[in-house]
Coordinates of C-alpha atoms and ligand atoms in Angstrom, one line a residue:
M1 CA -33.5 186.6 33.6
P2 CA -30.6 186.1 31.2
T3 CA -31.2 185.4 27.5
S4 CA -29.2 182.7 25.7
L5 CA -28.9 182.3 21.9
V6 CA -28.2 178.6 20.9
T7 CA -27.2 178.1 17.3
G8 CA -27.8 174.5 16.1
G9 CA -30.3 174.4 19.0
A10 CA -32.5 171.7 17.3
G11 CA -29.5 169.3 17.1
F12 CA -28.3 166.6 19.5
L13 CA -26.2 168.8 21.9
G14 CA -28.0 172.1 21.1
S15 CA -31.4 170.7 22.2
H16 CA -30.0 169.5 25.5
I17 CA -28.4 172.9 26.1
C18 CA -31.8 174.5 25.5
D19 CA -33.5 172.2 28.0
H20 CA -30.7 172.8 30.6
L21 CA -30.8 176.6 30.2
L22 CA -34.6 176.8 30.4
E23 CA -34.4 174.7 33.7
R24 CA -31.9 177.3 34.9
G25 CA -34.4 180.1 34.2
H26 CA -32.9 181.5 31.0
R27 CA -34.9 182.8 28.1
V28 CA -33.7 180.8 25.1
I29 CA -33.6 181.7 21.4
C30 CA -32.9 178.6 19.4
V31 CA -31.8 179.1 15.7
D32 CA -31.4 176.2 13.3
N33 CA -31.8 175.4 9.6
L34 CA -32.7 171.8 10.4
E35 CA -30.0 170.5 8.1
T36 CA -29.0 167.7 10.5
G37 CA -31.3 168.7 13.5
S38 CA -35.0 168.0 14.0
L39 CA -38.0 169.7 15.5
N40 CA -38.6 166.4 17.3
N41 CA -35.7 167.4 19.6
I42 CA -37.4 170.5 20.8
K43 CA -41.1 169.7 20.4
H44 CA -41.5 168.9 24.1
I45 CA -40.5 172.4 25.1
R46 CA -43.5 174.4 26.4
E47 CA -41.8 177.3 28.3
P48 CA -42.9 180.7 27.2
G49 CA -39.3 181.9 27.4
F50 CA -38.4 179.7 24.4
R51 CA -38.3 180.9 20.8
F52 CA -37.3 179.0 17.7
E53 CA -36.1 180.7 14.6
M54 CA -35.6 178.7 11.4
L55 CA -32.6 180.3 9.7
D56 CA -29.3 179.5 8.1
I57 CA -26.5 181.2 10.1
T58 CA -24.2 181.3 7.0
D59 CA -26.4 184.2 5.8
H60 CA -26.2 187.4 7.8
Y61 CA -28.8 187.3 10.6
D62 CA -29.9 189.4 13.5
I63 CA -31.6 188.9 16.8
D64 CA -34.0 191.7 17.8
E65 CA -33.7 191.3 21.6
P66 CA -30.8 191.6 24.1
V67 CA -28.6 188.4 24.3
D68 CA -26.4 187.7 27.3
F69 CA -24.9 184.3 26.3
V70 CA -24.2 182.6 23.0
Y71 CA -23.8 178.9 22.6
H72 CA -22.5 178.5 19.0
M73 CA -23.2 174.8 18.3
A74 CA -24.4 174.9 14.6
S75 CA -22.2 172.7 12.3
P76 CA -22.5 169.4 10.6
A77 CA -20.8 167.1 13.2
S78 CA -20.7 163.5 12.0
P79 CA -18.4 162.2 9.3
I80 CA -21.2 161.2 7.0
D81 CA -22.8 164.7 7.4
Y82 CA -19.6 166.6 6.6
A83 CA -18.8 164.2 3.7
R84 CA -22.2 165.0 2.3
L85 CA -21.9 168.7 3.0
P86 CA -18.2 169.6 2.6
L87 CA -18.7 173.2 1.4
H88 CA -21.5 173.9 3.8
T89 CA -19.3 172.6 6.7
L90 CA -16.5 175.1 5.7
K91 CA -19.1 177.9 5.3
V92 CA -20.6 177.3 8.7
G93 CA -17.2 177.3 10.3
A94 CA -16.3 180.6 8.5
Y95 CA -19.4 182.7 7.7
G96 CA -21.6 181.1 10.4
T97 CA -19.0 181.7 13.1
H98 CA -18.2 185.2 11.8
N99 CA -22.0 186.2 11.8
T100 CA -22.5 184.7 15.3
L101 CA -19.4 186.4 16.7
G102 CA -20.7 189.7 15.2
L103 CA -24.0 189.2 17.1
A104 CA -22.1 188.5 20.3
K105 CA -20.2 191.7 19.8
K106 CA -23.3 193.8 19.1
H107 CA -25.1 192.4 22.2
R108 CA -21.9 192.4 24.4
A109 CA -22.7 188.7 25.1
R110 CA -20.4 186.0 26.4
F111 CA -19.7 183.7 23.4
L112 CA -18.9 179.9 23.5
I113 CA -17.9 178.0 20.4
A114 CA -18.4 174.3 20.2
S115 CA -15.0 173.2 18.9
T116 CA -13.8 169.6 18.8
S117 CA -11.2 167.1 19.7
E118 CA -10.8 166.8 15.9
V119 CA -8.6 169.9 16.0
Y120 CA -5.9 167.5 17.3
G121 CA -6.3 165.3 14.2
D122 CA -4.6 161.9 14.5
P123 CA -2.7 162.9 17.7
L124 CA 0.9 162.2 18.3
V125 CA 0.5 163.1 22.0
H126 CA -1.6 161.1 24.4
P127 CA -3.8 162.0 26.2
Q128 CA -4.4 165.3 24.4
P129 CA -3.8 168.5 26.4
E130 CA -5.0 171.9 25.1
S131 CA -1.4 172.9 24.5
Y132 CA -1.1 170.3 21.7
W133 CA -1.4 171.9 18.3
G134 CA -2.5 168.7 16.5
N135 CA -1.7 166.6 13.5
V136 CA -4.4 167.3 10.9
N137 CA -4.5 166.3 7.3
P138 CA -6.0 169.5 5.7
I139 CA -6.8 167.9 2.3
G140 CA -8.3 164.5 3.4
P141 CA -12.0 163.9 3.5
R142 CA -12.2 165.0 7.2
G143 CA -10.2 168.2 6.5
V144 CA -13.4 170.2 5.8
Y145 CA -14.5 169.7 9.4
D146 CA -11.2 169.7 11.2
E147 CA -10.0 172.9 9.4
A148 CA -13.4 174.6 9.7
K149 CA -13.1 174.2 13.4
R150 CA -9.5 175.2 13.5
Y151 CA -10.4 178.3 11.5
A152 CA -13.4 179.0 13.8
E153 CA -11.0 178.9 16.8
A154 CA -8.6 181.3 15.1
L155 CA -11.6 183.6 14.3
T156 CA -12.8 183.4 17.9
M157 CA -9.4 184.4 19.3
A158 CA -9.2 187.3 16.7
Y159 CA -12.6 188.6 17.9
L160 CA -11.4 188.3 21.5
R161 CA -8.1 190.1 20.9
Q162 CA -9.1 192.7 18.3
Q163 CA -12.8 193.3 18.9
G164 CA -12.9 192.7 22.7
V165 CA -15.7 190.1 22.5
D166 CA -15.8 187.9 25.6
T167 CA -15.2 184.5 24.1
C168 CA -14.4 180.9 25.1
I169 CA -13.6 177.7 23.2
A170 CA -14.9 174.3 24.2
R171 CA -13.0 171.4 22.6
I172 CA -15.7 168.7 22.8
F173 CA -14.7 165.0 22.8
N174 CA -17.0 162.2 21.7
T175 CA -20.4 162.6 23.4
Y176 CA -23.3 160.2 23.4
G177 CA -26.9 160.1 24.7
P178 CA -30.5 160.4 23.8
R179 CA -31.4 162.4 20.6
M180 CA -28.3 161.3 18.5
R181 CA -29.8 160.3 15.2
P182 CA -29.7 156.4 14.8
N183 CA -28.4 156.9 11.2
D184 CA -25.8 159.6 11.8
G185 CA -22.9 157.2 11.3
R186 CA -21.2 157.8 14.7
A187 CA -20.1 154.8 16.7
V188 CA -22.5 154.7 19.6
P189 CA -25.8 155.3 17.7
T190 CA -24.7 152.9 14.9
F191 CA -23.9 150.1 17.4
L192 CA -27.1 150.7 19.3
R193 CA -29.3 150.8 16.1
Q194 CA -27.6 147.6 14.8
A195 CA -27.8 145.8 18.2
L196 CA -31.4 146.7 18.8
T197 CA -32.6 145.7 15.4
G198 CA -30.6 142.4 15.3
Q199 CA -28.3 143.5 12.5
P200 CA -24.6 142.7 12.5
V201 CA -22.6 145.3 14.5
T202 CA -20.0 146.9 12.3
V203 CA -16.6 147.7 13.7
F204 CA -14.0 149.6 11.6
G205 CA -10.5 148.1 11.3
D206 CA -9.8 145.6 14.1
G207 CA -11.6 147.9 16.6
S208 CA -8.4 148.7 18.5
Q209 CA -8.7 152.4 17.9
T210 CA -9.7 154.2 21.0
R211 CA -12.3 156.8 21.9
S212 CA -13.4 158.4 25.2
F213 CA -17.1 158.7 25.5
C214 CA -18.9 161.4 27.6
Y215 CA -22.5 161.3 28.6
V216 CA -24.5 164.3 27.3
Q217 CA -25.6 165.6 30.7
D218 CA -22.0 165.8 31.9
L219 CA -20.9 167.5 28.7
I220 CA -23.7 170.2 28.9
R221 CA -22.7 170.9 32.6
G222 CA -19.2 171.5 31.4
L223 CA -20.2 173.8 28.5
V224 CA -22.4 175.9 30.8
A225 CA -19.6 176.1 33.5
L226 CA -17.2 177.3 30.8
N227 CA -19.5 179.9 29.3
E228 CA -20.3 181.2 32.8
S229 CA -16.6 181.4 33.7
E230 CA -14.0 184.1 32.7
V231 CA -11.8 181.6 30.9
H232 CA -10.8 182.5 27.3
D233 CA -8.3 179.8 26.4
P234 CA -9.6 176.5 24.9
V235 CA -10.8 173.9 27.4
N236 CA -11.2 170.2 26.7
I237 CA -14.6 168.9 27.8
G238 CA -14.9 165.2 27.6
N239 CA -14.6 162.0 29.6
P240 CA -11.1 160.6 30.0
N241 CA -12.4 157.1 30.3
E242 CA -10.8 155.6 27.2
M243 CA -11.8 152.4 25.6
S244 CA -11.4 150.6 22.2
L245 CA -14.3 150.7 19.8
L246 CA -14.3 146.9 19.9
E247 CA -14.9 147.1 23.7
M248 CA -17.7 149.6 23.1
A249 CA -19.4 147.4 20.5
E250 CA -19.2 144.4 22.9
L251 CA -20.6 146.5 25.7
V252 CA -23.5 147.7 23.6
I253 CA -24.3 144.1 22.6
E254 CA -24.2 143.0 26.3
I255 CA -26.4 145.9 27.6
T256 CA -29.0 145.5 24.8
E257 CA -29.0 141.7 25.3
S258 CA -28.6 141.5 21.5
R259 CA -27.8 138.4 19.5
S260 CA -26.1 140.5 16.8
E261 CA -22.7 139.3 15.6
L262 CA -19.6 141.5 15.2
V263 CA -18.4 142.2 11.7
F264 CA -15.2 144.1 10.7
E265 CA -15.1 146.7 7.9
P266 CA -12.2 148.7 6.5
L267 CA -11.0 151.7 8.5
P268 CA -12.2 155.1 7.0
V269 CA -9.4 157.4 5.7
D270 CA -7.6 159.4 8.4
D271 CA -9.7 157.8 11.3
P272 CA -7.8 158.9 14.4
Q273 CA -6.1 155.9 16.2
V274 CA -6.5 157.4 19.7
R275 CA -8.7 160.0 21.5
Q276 CA -8.5 160.8 25.2
P277 CA -8.9 164.3 26.7
D278 CA -6.6 165.6 29.3
I279 CA -9.1 167.4 31.5
T280 CA -6.7 168.9 34.0
R281 CA -7.6 172.4 32.8
A282 CA -11.4 171.9 33.1
K283 CA -10.9 170.5 36.6
Q284 CA -8.7 173.4 37.8
L285 CA -10.4 176.3 36.1
L286 CA -14.1 175.1 36.2
G287 CA -14.1 172.6 39.0
W288 CA -15.8 170.3 36.3
E289 CA -15.4 166.6 35.7
P290 CA -17.8 163.9 34.4
E291 CA -20.0 162.1 36.9
V292 CA -22.1 159.7 34.8
A293 CA -20.7 156.1 34.6
L294 CA -20.6 154.6 31.1
R295 CA -23.1 151.8 31.8
E296 CA -25.5 154.3 33.4
G297 CA -25.4 156.6 30.4
L298 CA -25.7 153.8 28.0
V299 CA -28.8 152.4 29.8
E300 CA -30.5 155.8 29.5
T301 CA -29.5 156.0 25.8
V302 CA -30.8 152.5 25.1
E303 CA -34.1 153.4 26.6
H304 CA -34.4 156.4 24.2
Y305 CA -33.3 154.4 21.2
T306 CA -35.7 151.5 21.9
K307 CA -38.6 154.1 21.8
V308 CA -37.3 155.8 18.7
L309 CA -36.7 152.7 16.8
A310 CA -40.2 151.4 17.6
S311 CA -41.7 154.6 16.2
P312 CA -40.2 155.5 12.8
A313 CA -42.2 158.8 12.8
A314 CA -40.3 160.0 15.9
R315 CA -36.8 159.5 14.3
Ligands
NAD401 P1 -26.0 167.9 15.3 O1 -25.8 167.6 13.8 O2 -27.0 167.1 16.0 O3 -26.3 169.4 15.5 C1 -25.9 170.5 14.7 C2 -27.1 171.4 14.5 O4 -26.6 172.5 13.7 C3 -28.2 170.8 13.7 O5 -29.4 171.0 14.4 C4 -28.2 171.4 12.3 O6 -29.4 171.5 11.7 C5 -27.6 172.8 12.7 N1 -27.0 173.5 11.6 C6 -26.1 173.1 10.7 N2 -25.8 174.0 9.8 C7 -26.5 175.1 10.2 C8 -26.7 176.4 9.6 N3 -26.0 176.8 8.5 N4 -27.5 177.3 10.2 C9 -28.3 176.9 11.3 N5 -28.2 175.7 11.8 C10 -27.3 174.8 11.3 O7 -24.6 167.7 16.0 P2 -24.1 167.7 17.5 O8 -23.5 166.4 17.8 O9 -25.2 168.2 18.4 O10 -23.0 168.8 17.5 C11 -23.2 170.1 17.9 C12 -21.8 170.9 17.9 O11 -20.9 170.3 18.8 C13 -21.2 170.9 16.5 O12 -20.6 172.2 16.3 C14 -20.1 169.8 16.6 O13 -19.0 170.1 15.7 C15 -19.7 169.9 18.1 N6 -19.2 168.7 18.6 C16 -20.0 167.6 18.8 C17 -19.4 166.4 19.3 C18 -20.3 165.2 19.6 O14 -19.7 164.2 20.1 N7 -21.6 165.3 19.5 C19 -18.0 166.3 19.4 C20 -17.2 167.4 19.1 C21 -17.8 168.6 18.7

């Protein structure tokens, strides 16, 4: 039975990875400091092969049993989180990734880092292939996240080349689904919370900026396929189905049958104008592509949010 270490395992994506790996018969060690995650995301897990360790991965840490796979997911991930935690975000990308790569080396484990489409910055190439080096503002408010992830990618490649660690890099594009925090400031949870509570739905700018939204189950399948492959180069994992944020806001209002009105607010600094993954590499190397249609994924997510918003204790 393989053992997987999931850093950030009590977060949105990390907790879904824990569920998926347990279903596949893995033992799972979930480490998290609960900075942006929650025990609510893992409290349903009853499998004896699951273990939770509350720790901060920016401090040196050790795992006292053999590990076969590492899913390194820990990092503040939403703009309001990394604006609140700029130094922590840089430290997680640097020390946290260094410590976790060291563990992968010690255990001879396969290592996956959750990188991001933000390494492309405000892209001048569309859609974005992995070969694009990006257009990032290193000193803007988003720089702490974008550069932490770019540094973490460089560190990962150095451990591969110099230390012989078996690594891979997932460049994750916008993902949505149950367990995103209603107040985490990202577009889909914000629109859903506002639409379901009858508040105005806030769209930044004129809403023409685009995103490509991937349902969480598709994303997790892609991450596991990548970590179980022999690929070392970065791979985009996301859904190429691109839409404007205005279209997404309107769709959320329609699906939730909300009476909320749309309001427009100023664009945040350095907000990327377009986002669309080129997933040719994922298709060719992993045989992976998304399967869940947007409406289907949104309906599942709405069901979850309706429950969460009705029970503040569960948030
Ligand atoms: P999340 O905030 O829900 O999860 C991150 C988890 O990491 C949280 O549980 C948090 O408590 C934990 N964490 C943060 N700092 C830590 C530390 N020092 N020690 C231990 N645990 C720590 O975010 P998410 O959306 O699940 O994102 C997970 C990963 O995927 C992140 O690395 C993020 O950058 C990446 N990613 C996510 C998306 C997306 O759309 N969700 C897109 C691109 C990349």
